[in-house]
Coordinates of C-alpha atoms in Angstrom, one line a residue:
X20 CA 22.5 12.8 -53.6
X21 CA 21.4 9.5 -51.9
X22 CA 23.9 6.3 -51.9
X23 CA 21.2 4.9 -54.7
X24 CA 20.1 7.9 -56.3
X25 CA 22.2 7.5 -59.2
X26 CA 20.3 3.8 -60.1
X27 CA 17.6 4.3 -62.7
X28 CA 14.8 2.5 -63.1
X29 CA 13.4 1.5 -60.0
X30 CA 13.1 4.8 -57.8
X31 CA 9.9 6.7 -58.9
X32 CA 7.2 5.3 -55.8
X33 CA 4.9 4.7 -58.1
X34 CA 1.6 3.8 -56.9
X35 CA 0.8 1.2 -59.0
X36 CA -2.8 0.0 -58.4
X37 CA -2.5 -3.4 -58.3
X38 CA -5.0 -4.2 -55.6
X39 CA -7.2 -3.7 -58.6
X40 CA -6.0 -5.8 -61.3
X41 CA -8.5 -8.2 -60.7
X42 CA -11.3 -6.2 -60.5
X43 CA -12.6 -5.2 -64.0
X44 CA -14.9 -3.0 -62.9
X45 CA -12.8 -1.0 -60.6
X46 CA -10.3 -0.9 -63.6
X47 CA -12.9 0.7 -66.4
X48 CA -14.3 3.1 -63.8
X49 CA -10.5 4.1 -63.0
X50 CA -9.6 4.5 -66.7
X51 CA -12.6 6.0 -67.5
X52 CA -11.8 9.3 -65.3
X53 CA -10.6 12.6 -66.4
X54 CA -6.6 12.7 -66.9
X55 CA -6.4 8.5 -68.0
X56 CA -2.9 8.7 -70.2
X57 CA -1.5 6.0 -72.4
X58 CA 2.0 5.5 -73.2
X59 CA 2.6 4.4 -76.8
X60 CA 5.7 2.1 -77.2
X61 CA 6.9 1.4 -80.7
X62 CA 9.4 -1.5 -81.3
X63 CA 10.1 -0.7 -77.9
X64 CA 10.7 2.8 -77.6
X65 CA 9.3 5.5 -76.1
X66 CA 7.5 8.7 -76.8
X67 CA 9.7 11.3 -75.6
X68 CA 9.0 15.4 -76.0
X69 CA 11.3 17.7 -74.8
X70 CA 13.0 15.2 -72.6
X71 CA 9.6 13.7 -71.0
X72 CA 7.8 10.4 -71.2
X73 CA 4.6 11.6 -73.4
X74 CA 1.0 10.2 -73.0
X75 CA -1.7 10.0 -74.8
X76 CA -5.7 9.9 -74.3
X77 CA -7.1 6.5 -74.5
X78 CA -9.1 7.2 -77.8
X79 CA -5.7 8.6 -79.8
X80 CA -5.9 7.9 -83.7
X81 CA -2.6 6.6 -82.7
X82 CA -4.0 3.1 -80.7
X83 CA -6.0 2.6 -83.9
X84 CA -5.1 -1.0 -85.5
X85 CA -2.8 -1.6 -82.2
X86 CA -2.0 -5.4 -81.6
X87 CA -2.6 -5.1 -78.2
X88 CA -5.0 -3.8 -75.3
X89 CA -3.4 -1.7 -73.1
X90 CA -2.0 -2.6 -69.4
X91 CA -2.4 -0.4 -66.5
X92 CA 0.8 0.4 -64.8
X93 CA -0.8 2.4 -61.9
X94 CA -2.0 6.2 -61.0
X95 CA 0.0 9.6 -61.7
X96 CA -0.1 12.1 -58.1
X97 CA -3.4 13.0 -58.9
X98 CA -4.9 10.0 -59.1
X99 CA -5.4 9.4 -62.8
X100 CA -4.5 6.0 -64.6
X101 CA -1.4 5.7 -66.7
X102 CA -1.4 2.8 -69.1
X103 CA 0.9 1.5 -71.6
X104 CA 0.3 0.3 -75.3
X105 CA 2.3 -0.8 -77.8
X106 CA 1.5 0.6 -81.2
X107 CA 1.9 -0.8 -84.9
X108 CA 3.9 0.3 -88.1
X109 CA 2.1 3.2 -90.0
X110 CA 3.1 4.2 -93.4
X111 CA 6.2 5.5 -94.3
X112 CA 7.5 4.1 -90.8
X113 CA 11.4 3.6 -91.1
X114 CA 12.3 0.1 -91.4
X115 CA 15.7 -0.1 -89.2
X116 CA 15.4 3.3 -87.1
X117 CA 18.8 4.9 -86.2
X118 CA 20.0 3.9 -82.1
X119 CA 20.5 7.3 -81.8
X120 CA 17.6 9.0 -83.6
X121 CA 14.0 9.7 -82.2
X122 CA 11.8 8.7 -84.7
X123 CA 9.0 10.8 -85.3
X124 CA 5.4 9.8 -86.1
X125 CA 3.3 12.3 -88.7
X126 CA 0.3 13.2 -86.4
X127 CA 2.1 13.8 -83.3
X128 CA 4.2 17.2 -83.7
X129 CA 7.6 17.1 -82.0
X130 CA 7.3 13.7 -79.8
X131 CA 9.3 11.1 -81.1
X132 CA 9.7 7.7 -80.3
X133 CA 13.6 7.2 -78.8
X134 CA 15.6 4.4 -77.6
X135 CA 15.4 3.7 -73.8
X136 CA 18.6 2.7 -73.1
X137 CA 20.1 6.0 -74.5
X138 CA 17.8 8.1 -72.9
X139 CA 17.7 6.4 -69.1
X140 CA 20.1 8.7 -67.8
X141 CA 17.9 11.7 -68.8
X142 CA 14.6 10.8 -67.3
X143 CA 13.3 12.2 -63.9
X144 CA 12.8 8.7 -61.7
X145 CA 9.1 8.5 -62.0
X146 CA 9.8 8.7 -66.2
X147 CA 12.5 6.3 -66.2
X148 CA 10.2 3.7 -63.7
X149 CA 7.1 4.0 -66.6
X150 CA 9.1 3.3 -69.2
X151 CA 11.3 0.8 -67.5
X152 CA 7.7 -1.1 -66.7
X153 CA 5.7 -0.3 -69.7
X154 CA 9.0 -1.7 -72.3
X155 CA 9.4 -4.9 -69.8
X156 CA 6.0 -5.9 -69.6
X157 CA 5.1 -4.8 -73.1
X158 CA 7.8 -7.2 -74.6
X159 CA 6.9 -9.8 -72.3
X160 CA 3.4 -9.4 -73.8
X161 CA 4.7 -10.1 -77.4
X162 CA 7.0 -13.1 -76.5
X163 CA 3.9 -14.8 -75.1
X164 CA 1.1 -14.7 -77.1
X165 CA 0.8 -18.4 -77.2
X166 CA 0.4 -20.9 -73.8
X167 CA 3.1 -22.9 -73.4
X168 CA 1.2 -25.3 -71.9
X169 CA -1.1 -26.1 -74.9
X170 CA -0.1 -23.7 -77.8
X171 CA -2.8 -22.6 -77.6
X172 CA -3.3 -18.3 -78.3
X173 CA -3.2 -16.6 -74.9
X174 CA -5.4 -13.1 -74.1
X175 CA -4.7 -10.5 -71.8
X176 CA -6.3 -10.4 -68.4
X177 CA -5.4 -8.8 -64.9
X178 CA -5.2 -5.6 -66.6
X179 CA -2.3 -6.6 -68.7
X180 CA -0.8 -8.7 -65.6
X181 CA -1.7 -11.9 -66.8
X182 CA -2.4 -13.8 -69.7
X183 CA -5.0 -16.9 -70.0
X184 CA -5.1 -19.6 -72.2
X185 CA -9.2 -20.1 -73.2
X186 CA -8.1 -23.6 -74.3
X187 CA -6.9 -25.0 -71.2
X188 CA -6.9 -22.8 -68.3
X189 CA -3.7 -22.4 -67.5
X190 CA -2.3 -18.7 -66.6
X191 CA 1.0 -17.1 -67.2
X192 CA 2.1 -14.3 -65.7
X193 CA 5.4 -11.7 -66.3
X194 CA 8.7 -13.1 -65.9
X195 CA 11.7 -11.1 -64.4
X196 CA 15.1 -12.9 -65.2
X197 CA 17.3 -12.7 -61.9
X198 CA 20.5 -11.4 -62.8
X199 CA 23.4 -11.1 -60.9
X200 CA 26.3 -8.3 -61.2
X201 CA 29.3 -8.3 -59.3
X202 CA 32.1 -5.9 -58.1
X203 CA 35.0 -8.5 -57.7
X204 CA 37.9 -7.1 -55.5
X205 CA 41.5 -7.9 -54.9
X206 CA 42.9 -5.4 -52.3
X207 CA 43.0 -2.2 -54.0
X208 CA 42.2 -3.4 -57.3
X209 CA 39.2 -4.0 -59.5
X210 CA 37.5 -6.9 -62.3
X211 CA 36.8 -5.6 -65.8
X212 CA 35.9 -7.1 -68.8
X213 CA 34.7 -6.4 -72.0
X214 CA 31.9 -8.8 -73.7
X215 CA 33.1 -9.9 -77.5
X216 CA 29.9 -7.9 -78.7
X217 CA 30.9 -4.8 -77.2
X218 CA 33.1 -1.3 -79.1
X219 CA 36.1 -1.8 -77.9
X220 CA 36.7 0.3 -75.3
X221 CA 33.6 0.2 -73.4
X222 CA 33.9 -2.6 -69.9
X223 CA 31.9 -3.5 -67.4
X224 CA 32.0 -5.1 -64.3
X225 CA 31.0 -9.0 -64.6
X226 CA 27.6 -10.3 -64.7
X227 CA 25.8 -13.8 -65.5
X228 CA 22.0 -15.2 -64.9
X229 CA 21.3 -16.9 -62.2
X230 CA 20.6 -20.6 -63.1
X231 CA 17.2 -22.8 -61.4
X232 CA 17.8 -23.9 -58.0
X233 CA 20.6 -21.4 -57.4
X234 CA 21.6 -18.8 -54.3
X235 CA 22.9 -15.3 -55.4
X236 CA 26.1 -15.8 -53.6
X237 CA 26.4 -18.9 -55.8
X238 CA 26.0 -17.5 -58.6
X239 CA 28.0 -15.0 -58.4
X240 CA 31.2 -17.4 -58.0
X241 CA 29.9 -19.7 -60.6
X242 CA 29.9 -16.7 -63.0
X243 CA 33.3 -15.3 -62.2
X244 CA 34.9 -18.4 -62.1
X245 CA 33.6 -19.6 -65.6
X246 CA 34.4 -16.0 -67.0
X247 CA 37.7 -15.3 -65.9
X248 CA 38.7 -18.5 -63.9
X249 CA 38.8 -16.7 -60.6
X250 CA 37.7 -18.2 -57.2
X251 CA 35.4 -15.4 -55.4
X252 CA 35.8 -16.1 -51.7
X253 CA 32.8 -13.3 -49.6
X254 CA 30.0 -12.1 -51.4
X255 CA 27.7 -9.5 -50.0
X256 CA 25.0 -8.1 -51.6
X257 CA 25.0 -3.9 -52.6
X258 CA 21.5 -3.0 -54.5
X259 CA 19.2 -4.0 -57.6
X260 CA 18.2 -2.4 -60.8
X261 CA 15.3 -3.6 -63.0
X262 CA 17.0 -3.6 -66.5
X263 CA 14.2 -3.4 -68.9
X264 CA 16.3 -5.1 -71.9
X265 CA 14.4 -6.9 -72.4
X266 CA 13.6 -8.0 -68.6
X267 CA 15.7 -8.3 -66.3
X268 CA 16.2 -7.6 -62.0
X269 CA 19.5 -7.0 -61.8
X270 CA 21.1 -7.7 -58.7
X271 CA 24.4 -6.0 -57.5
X272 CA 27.0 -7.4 -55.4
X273 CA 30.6 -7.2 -54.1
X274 CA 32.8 -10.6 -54.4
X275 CA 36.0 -10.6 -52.5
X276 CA 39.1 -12.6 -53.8
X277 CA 41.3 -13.5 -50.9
X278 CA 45.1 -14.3 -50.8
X279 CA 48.4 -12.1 -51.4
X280 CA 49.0 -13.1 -55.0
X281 CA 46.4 -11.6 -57.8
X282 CA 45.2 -14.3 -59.2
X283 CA 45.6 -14.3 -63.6
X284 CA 42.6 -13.8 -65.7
X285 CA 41.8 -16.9 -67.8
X286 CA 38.7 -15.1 -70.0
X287 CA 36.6 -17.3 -71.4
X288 CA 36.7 -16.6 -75.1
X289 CA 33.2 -17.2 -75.9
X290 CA 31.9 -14.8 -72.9
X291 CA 34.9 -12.4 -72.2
X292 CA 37.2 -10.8 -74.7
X293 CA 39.2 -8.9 -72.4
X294 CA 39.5 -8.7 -68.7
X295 CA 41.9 -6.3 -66.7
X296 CA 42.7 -5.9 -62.9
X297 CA 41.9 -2.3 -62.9
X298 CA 43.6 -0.4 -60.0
X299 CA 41.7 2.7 -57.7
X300 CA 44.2 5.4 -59.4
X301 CA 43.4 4.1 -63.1
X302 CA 39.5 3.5 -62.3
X303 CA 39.6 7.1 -61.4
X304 CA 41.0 8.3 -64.9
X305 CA 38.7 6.2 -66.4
X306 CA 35.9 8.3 -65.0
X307 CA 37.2 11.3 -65.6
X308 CA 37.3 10.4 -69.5
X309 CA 41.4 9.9 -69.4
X310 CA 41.9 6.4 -70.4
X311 CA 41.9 5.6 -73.8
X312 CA 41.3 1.7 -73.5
X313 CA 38.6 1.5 -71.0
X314 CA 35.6 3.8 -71.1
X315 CA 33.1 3.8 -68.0
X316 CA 29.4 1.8 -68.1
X317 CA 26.2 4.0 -69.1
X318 CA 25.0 6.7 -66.6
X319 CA 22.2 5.2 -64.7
X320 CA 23.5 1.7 -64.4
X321 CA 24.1 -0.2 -61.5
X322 CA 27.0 -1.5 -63.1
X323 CA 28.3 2.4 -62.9
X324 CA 26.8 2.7 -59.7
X325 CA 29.2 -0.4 -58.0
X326 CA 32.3 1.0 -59.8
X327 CA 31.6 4.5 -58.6
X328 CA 30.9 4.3 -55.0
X329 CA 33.5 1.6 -54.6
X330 CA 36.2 4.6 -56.3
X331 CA 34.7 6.9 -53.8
X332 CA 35.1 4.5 -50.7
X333 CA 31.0 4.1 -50.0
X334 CA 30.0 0.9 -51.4
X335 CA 28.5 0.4 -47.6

């Protein structure tokens, strides 16, 4: 296994066409060939059968009455288009669906529609990159049907990879919220905290947005010090995770506190309700499922992915 192998999301190669987008033409005659497949999304989760991401022709009963066209997210190995669609309620749909249940639609046999985030860490990479692309820009899609410019209502162009306003011109285009997450160090010793939302026992390693006009490294001792009231002294950056929840880049680094003396943890009640200096012995109990206070981020995560190599001595 590769340093970044365990990071999901973002490793499939896809080829995602988008030398075509613009080209109308070139994008019917694509999705017009033998082998097209369209992933439905429902309330943003995925068709899954038997542990795969499940397409569907173009002309499915399913797409009938759907709010939206679909977007083209690229070609499969073979050179087929793969789009995405989001698709509407249909009768007898449950109204609040179980996290942990795949929710099954009548005309479609076993497939069910399942929660992303509990399924990441079970998807080969070029599975987890679809869905990871088709939930991002399929939300983004129904968060901006209207031009904030004008008000005015938007429709989909670019193959899904833009929306214009007919009103006043103006196109809008997918947003990706910069994110950064840090593994913050003190000699042999690690940050945790645990977000007031959160089970209890479930911590994380720190993470905030990064705000207009601002430098990773920046952020990344703005966020610590408003958190926890610690001053990070080297950041260097590690890897990045899309995070498709709802749509994110995720960008990982290590922060360094310098000094002899740990410095105390002043949460911040509103954003941390616990934080811990976590040392390498405990951070490897944790891992191994030992400690009964802290339980280790979900497989797949970069936030698992800093804590892991850093326990293992190959964060470089």
């Amino acid at each position: 296994m590769g340093p970044l192998d365990d990071i999901i999301f973002g490793g499939g190669g896809l080829d995602r066409a988008a030398e075509i987008r613009g080209d109308s033409r070139a994008v019917a005659a694509l999705v017009a060939q033998p082998g097209t497949r369209v992933l439905p999304l429902w309330r943003g989760r995925v068709l899954l059968e038997e542990g795969r991401l499940t397409g569907l022709p173009p002309d499915h009963a399913l797409f009938d009455g759907a709010p939206e066209a679909a977007v083209l997210l690229g070609r499969d190995s073979a050179g087929a288009a793969i789009l995405a669609r989001p698709i509407a309620d249909w009768p007898g749909a449950p109204e609040a669906a179980d996290p942990a249940e795949a929710v099954v639609h009548p005309c479609l046999g076993q497939a069910g529609f399942a929660e992303l985030r509990g399924t990441m860490a079970t998807l080969d990479p070029r599975d987890a990159e679809l869905a990871a692309m088709a939930r991002a820009v399929l939300n983004w899609h129904d968060s901006h049907r209207f031009c904030a410019r004008c008000g005015g209502p938007s429709v989909l162009a670019q193959a899904g990879w833009r929306r214009d306003c007919p009103a006043c011109g103006t196109p809008h285009f997918p947003r990706t919220d910069p994110v950064v997450i840090m593994l913050v160090t003190h000699g042999d010793a690690v940050l945790l905290g645990r977000a007031p939302a959160w089970p209890e026992a479930m911590h994380s390693v720190l993470a905030g947005f990064v705000e207009p006009g601002e430098t990773v490294e920046a952020a990344v001792r703005r966020e610590v010090l408003e958190e926890v009231g610690v001053t990070v002294g080297s950041v260097r950056y590690v890897a990045s995770q899309p995070w498709p929840f709802p749509a994110s880049l995720m960008i990982g680094c290590q922060g360094e506190v310098s000094g002899s003396e740990r410095p105390v943890l002043r949460p911040d009640p509103v954003e941390i309700a616990a934080a811990h200096w976590v040392s390498r012995q405990r951070l490897a109990r944790i891992f191994a499922g030992e400690d009964a206070q802290i339980r280790a981020p979900l497989k797949g995560s970069i936030a698992r992915h800093l804590m892991w190599n850093w326990l293992a001595g190959r964060l470089d």
